Structures are given as C-alpha cells and as structure tokens.
Amino acid sequence: MMSQEEKYRDVDMRIKINKSELIVALSGSFDVIVKDNLGVDRKFSLNRSYFGLYIPPKTWRHMENFCTNSVSMHVCSTEFDHEDYIRNFETFKTLKNE
C-alpha cells in the first residue's frame, strides 16, 4: 500500500500555516482534494466561476483532474510568504496535532 507521501508525490500539495485561501474556477474545471483536521479526504469539484472553495489555515490540499484550458484564481488572506507553506505530509501530521 502506498503512503500518503508516495500517493501525492507528483501532485502540487501544500498547507498554508497562517493563511486562508479562496479558490475559484474561472474557466474549465478541476478537483480540490482537502484533508481536514480529522484526516478525512474530501473532494470538491469546481466548475463554475460564481462558486468558490474556502480553505482555512492548516488545511492540507492538492488539486488534480484539470480539464483542458482550466484557469483557477487563488485569493489569499495575506501576501505570499514562502515560509508559510508546508509541502511534507509528515510535517503536516505533526502540525495538526498541536
């Protein structure tokens, strides 16, 4: 059985420690996979520009299943800070238990 790290190795996955994010599909469609604080994966399919998905801080997420020419808009609660991102699932597991 593959570990979570292996399963998502080639996918852009991340957590923002202190930022919230709003994701909107401006064009096309894609899926956002969110792992909540209880460790449960939920899939949200975004395909309308008038719906958005709110991602609170300390929420693991990755995006997949993009159709051709998809465009996504990401609005964050603060300016970009490289130090605010975690891309390692094991680090995420320790953070969410704090």
JSON list of C-alpha atoms in Angstrom, two decimals:
[
{"chain": "A", "resi": 1, "resn": "MET", "atom": "CA", "xyz": [0.00, 0.00, 0.00]},
{"chain": "A", "resi": 2, "resn": "MET", "atom": "CA", "xyz": [1.31, 3.46, -0.89]},
{"chain": "A", "resi": 3, "resn": "SER", "atom": "CA", "xyz": [1.93, 6.05, 1.79]},
{"chain": "A", "resi": 4, "resn": "GLN", "atom": "CA", "xyz": [0.26, 9.45, 1.53]},
{"chain": "A", "resi": 5, "resn": "GLU", "atom": "CA", "xyz": [3.64, 10.90, 0.56]},
{"chain": "A", "resi": 6, "resn": "GLU", "atom": "CA", "xyz": [4.03, 8.43, -2.33]},
{"chain": "A", "resi": 7, "resn": "LYS", "atom": "CA", "xyz": [0.40, 8.77, -3.43]},
{"chain": "A", "resi": 8, "resn": "TYR", "atom": "CA", "xyz": [0.72, 12.53, -3.92]},
{"chain": "A", "resi": 9, "resn": "ARG", "atom": "CA", "xyz": [4.40, 12.70, -4.93]},
{"chain": "A", "resi": 10, "resn": "ASP", "atom": "CA", "xyz": [3.75, 14.23, -8.36]},
{"chain": "A", "resi": 11, "resn": "VAL", "atom": "CA", "xyz": [0.89, 16.50, -7.31]},
{"chain": "A", "resi": 12, "resn": "ASP", "atom": "CA", "xyz": [1.11, 20.08, -6.06]},
{"chain": "A", "resi": 13, "resn": "MET", "atom": "CA", "xyz": [0.16, 19.63, -2.42]},
{"chain": "A", "resi": 14, "resn": "ARG", "atom": "CA", "xyz": [0.54, 22.10, 0.33]},
{"chain": "A", "resi": 15, "resn": "ILE", "atom": "CA", "xyz": [-0.68, 23.63, 3.52]},
{"chain": "A", "resi": 16, "resn": "LYS", "atom": "CA", "xyz": [-0.66, 27.28, 4.44]},
{"chain": "A", "resi": 17, "resn": "ILE", "atom": "CA", "xyz": [0.03, 27.65, 8.12]},
{"chain": "A", "resi": 18, "resn": "ASN", "atom": "CA", "xyz": [-1.28, 31.17, 8.74]},
{"chain": "A", "resi": 19, "resn": "LYS", "atom": "CA", "xyz": [-3.23, 31.98, 5.58]},
{"chain": "A", "resi": 20, "resn": "SER", "atom": "CA", "xyz": [-6.71, 31.22, 4.38]},
{"chain": "A", "resi": 21, "resn": "GLU", "atom": "CA", "xyz": [-7.40, 30.87, 0.67]},
{"chain": "A", "resi": 22, "resn": "LEU", "atom": "CA", "xyz": [-10.35, 31.13, -1.71]},
{"chain": "A", "resi": 23, "resn": "ILE", "atom": "CA", "xyz": [-10.13, 29.03, -4.90]},
{"chain": "A", "resi": 24, "resn": "VAL", "atom": "CA", "xyz": [-12.38, 29.76, -7.90]},
{"chain": "A", "resi": 25, "resn": "ALA", "atom": "CA", "xyz": [-12.53, 28.03, -11.29]},
{"chain": "A", "resi": 26, "resn": "LEU", "atom": "CA", "xyz": [-12.60, 30.98, -13.69]},
{"chain": "A", "resi": 27, "resn": "SER", "atom": "CA", "xyz": [-12.66, 28.66, -16.68]},
{"chain": "A", "resi": 28, "resn": "GLY", "atom": "CA", "xyz": [-12.91, 24.90, -17.10]},
{"chain": "A", "resi": 29, "resn": "SER", "atom": "CA", "xyz": [-13.00, 22.51, -14.17]},
{"chain": "A", "resi": 30, "resn": "PHE", "atom": "CA", "xyz": [-10.75, 20.76, -11.65]},
{"chain": "A", "resi": 31, "resn": "ASP", "atom": "CA", "xyz": [-10.92, 18.97, -8.32]},
{"chain": "A", "resi": 32, "resn": "VAL", "atom": "CA", "xyz": [-9.57, 20.17, -4.99]},
{"chain": "A", "resi": 33, "resn": "ILE", "atom": "CA", "xyz": [-8.81, 17.38, -2.51]},
{"chain": "A", "resi": 34, "resn": "VAL", "atom": "CA", "xyz": [-8.87, 18.62, 1.09]},
{"chain": "A", "resi": 35, "resn": "LYS", "atom": "CA", "xyz": [-7.69, 16.68, 4.12]},
{"chain": "A", "resi": 36, "resn": "ASP", "atom": "CA", "xyz": [-9.41, 18.07, 7.20]},
{"chain": "A", "resi": 37, "resn": "ASN", "atom": "CA", "xyz": [-8.16, 18.14, 10.78]},
{"chain": "A", "resi": 38, "resn": "LEU", "atom": "CA", "xyz": [-9.59, 14.66, 11.37]},
{"chain": "A", "resi": 39, "resn": "GLY", "atom": "CA", "xyz": [-7.60, 13.18, 8.48]},
{"chain": "A", "resi": 40, "resn": "VAL", "atom": "CA", "xyz": [-10.61, 12.71, 6.19]},
{"chain": "A", "resi": 41, "resn": "ASP", "atom": "CA", "xyz": [-10.18, 13.39, 2.45]},
{"chain": "A", "resi": 42, "resn": "ARG", "atom": "CA", "xyz": [-12.99, 15.30, 0.72]},
{"chain": "A", "resi": 43, "resn": "LYS", "atom": "CA", "xyz": [-13.15, 16.08, -3.00]},
{"chain": "A", "resi": 44, "resn": "PHE", "atom": "CA", "xyz": [-14.63, 19.34, -4.24]},
{"chain": "A", "resi": 45, "resn": "SER", "atom": "CA", "xyz": [-15.22, 19.72, -7.98]},
{"chain": "A", "resi": 46, "resn": "LEU", "atom": "CA", "xyz": [-15.03, 23.33, -9.07]},
{"chain": "A", "resi": 47, "resn": "ASN", "atom": "CA", "xyz": [-16.52, 24.20, -12.46]},
{"chain": "A", "resi": 48, "resn": "ARG", "atom": "CA", "xyz": [-18.43, 27.48, -12.06]},
{"chain": "A", "resi": 49, "resn": "SER", "atom": "CA", "xyz": [-16.92, 30.95, -11.77]},
{"chain": "A", "resi": 50, "resn": "TYR", "atom": "CA", "xyz": [-19.60, 32.06, -9.31]},
{"chain": "A", "resi": 51, "resn": "PHE", "atom": "CA", "xyz": [-18.72, 29.35, -6.74]},
{"chain": "A", "resi": 52, "resn": "GLY", "atom": "CA", "xyz": [-15.57, 29.30, -4.66]},
{"chain": "A", "resi": 53, "resn": "LEU", "atom": "CA", "xyz": [-13.98, 26.99, -2.13]},
{"chain": "A", "resi": 54, "resn": "TYR", "atom": "CA", "xyz": [-12.71, 28.45, 1.15]},
{"chain": "A", "resi": 55, "resn": "ILE", "atom": "CA", "xyz": [-9.59, 26.75, 2.52]},
{"chain": "A", "resi": 56, "resn": "PRO", "atom": "CA", "xyz": [-8.90, 27.68, 6.17]},
{"chain": "A", "resi": 57, "resn": "PRO", "atom": "CA", "xyz": [-5.35, 27.81, 7.59]},
{"chain": "A", "resi": 58, "resn": "LYS", "atom": "CA", "xyz": [-3.65, 24.50, 8.44]},
{"chain": "A", "resi": 59, "resn": "THR", "atom": "CA", "xyz": [-5.66, 22.53, 5.87]},
{"chain": "A", "resi": 60, "resn": "TRP", "atom": "CA", "xyz": [-3.83, 20.08, 3.59]},
{"chain": "A", "resi": 61, "resn": "ARG", "atom": "CA", "xyz": [-4.97, 20.36, -0.04]},
{"chain": "A", "resi": 62, "resn": "HIS", "atom": "CA", "xyz": [-3.97, 19.45, -3.54]},
{"chain": "A", "resi": 63, "resn": "MET", "atom": "CA", "xyz": [-5.54, 19.99, -6.95]},
{"chain": "A", "resi": 64, "resn": "GLU", "atom": "CA", "xyz": [-6.00, 17.47, -9.74]},
{"chain": "A", "resi": 65, "resn": "ASN", "atom": "CA", "xyz": [-8.13, 16.44, -12.71]},
{"chain": "A", "resi": 66, "resn": "PHE", "atom": "CA", "xyz": [-7.79, 19.69, -14.66]},
{"chain": "A", "resi": 67, "resn": "CYS", "atom": "CA", "xyz": [-9.69, 19.85, -17.94]},
{"chain": "A", "resi": 68, "resn": "THR", "atom": "CA", "xyz": [-8.03, 21.48, -20.94]},
{"chain": "A", "resi": 69, "resn": "ASN", "atom": "CA", "xyz": [-7.55, 25.26, -20.62]},
{"chain": "A", "resi": 70, "resn": "SER", "atom": "CA", "xyz": [-8.67, 25.43, -16.99]},
{"chain": "A", "resi": 71, "resn": "VAL", "atom": "CA", "xyz": [-7.91, 28.65, -15.15]},
{"chain": "A", "resi": 72, "resn": "SER", "atom": "CA", "xyz": [-8.04, 28.96, -11.37]},
{"chain": "A", "resi": 73, "resn": "MET", "atom": "CA", "xyz": [-7.96, 32.07, -9.23]},
{"chain": "A", "resi": 74, "resn": "HIS", "atom": "CA", "xyz": [-6.49, 31.91, -5.71]},
{"chain": "A", "resi": 75, "resn": "VAL", "atom": "CA", "xyz": [-7.16, 34.74, -3.29]},
{"chain": "A", "resi": 76, "resn": "CYS", "atom": "CA", "xyz": [-5.15, 34.60, -0.07]},
{"chain": "A", "resi": 77, "resn": "SER", "atom": "CA", "xyz": [-5.72, 36.42, 3.19]},
{"chain": "A", "resi": 78, "resn": "THR", "atom": "CA", "xyz": [-2.18, 37.87, 3.26]},
{"chain": "A", "resi": 79, "resn": "GLU", "atom": "CA", "xyz": [0.78, 38.44, 0.97]},
{"chain": "A", "resi": 80, "resn": "PHE", "atom": "CA", "xyz": [2.86, 35.49, -0.23]},
{"chain": "A", "resi": 81, "resn": "ASP", "atom": "CA", "xyz": [5.43, 34.17, 2.24]},
{"chain": "A", "resi": 82, "resn": "HIS", "atom": "CA", "xyz": [7.44, 31.09, 1.27]},
{"chain": "A", "resi": 83, "resn": "GLU", "atom": "CA", "xyz": [7.95, 30.25, 4.96]},
{"chain": "A", "resi": 84, "resn": "ASP", "atom": "CA", "xyz": [4.19, 29.84, 5.43]},
{"chain": "A", "resi": 85, "resn": "TYR", "atom": "CA", "xyz": [3.99, 26.73, 3.21]},
{"chain": "A", "resi": 86, "resn": "ILE", "atom": "CA", "xyz": [4.46, 23.09, 4.19]},
{"chain": "A", "resi": 87, "resn": "ARG", "atom": "CA", "xyz": [4.82, 20.53, 1.40]},
{"chain": "A", "resi": 88, "resn": "ASN", "atom": "CA", "xyz": [5.70, 17.48, 3.51]},
{"chain": "A", "resi": 89, "resn": "PHE", "atom": "CA", "xyz": [2.80, 15.34, 4.71]},
{"chain": "A", "resi": 90, "resn": "GLU", "atom": "CA", "xyz": [4.65, 14.03, 7.78]},
{"chain": "A", "resi": 91, "resn": "THR", "atom": "CA", "xyz": [5.30, 17.61, 8.93]},
{"chain": "A", "resi": 92, "resn": "PHE", "atom": "CA", "xyz": [1.61, 18.37, 8.38]},
{"chain": "A", "resi": 93, "resn": "LYS", "atom": "CA", "xyz": [0.58, 15.43, 10.59]},
{"chain": "A", "resi": 94, "resn": "THR", "atom": "CA", "xyz": [2.69, 16.76, 13.48]},
{"chain": "A", "resi": 95, "resn": "LEU", "atom": "CA", "xyz": [1.43, 20.33, 12.98]},
{"chain": "A", "resi": 96, "resn": "LYS", "atom": "CA", "xyz": [-2.25, 19.40, 13.01]},
{"chain": "A", "resi": 97, "resn": "ASN", "atom": "CA", "xyz": [-1.81, 17.66, 16.38]},
{"chain": "A", "resi": 98, "resn": "GLU", "atom": "CA", "xyz": [-0.55, 20.84, 18.03]}
]
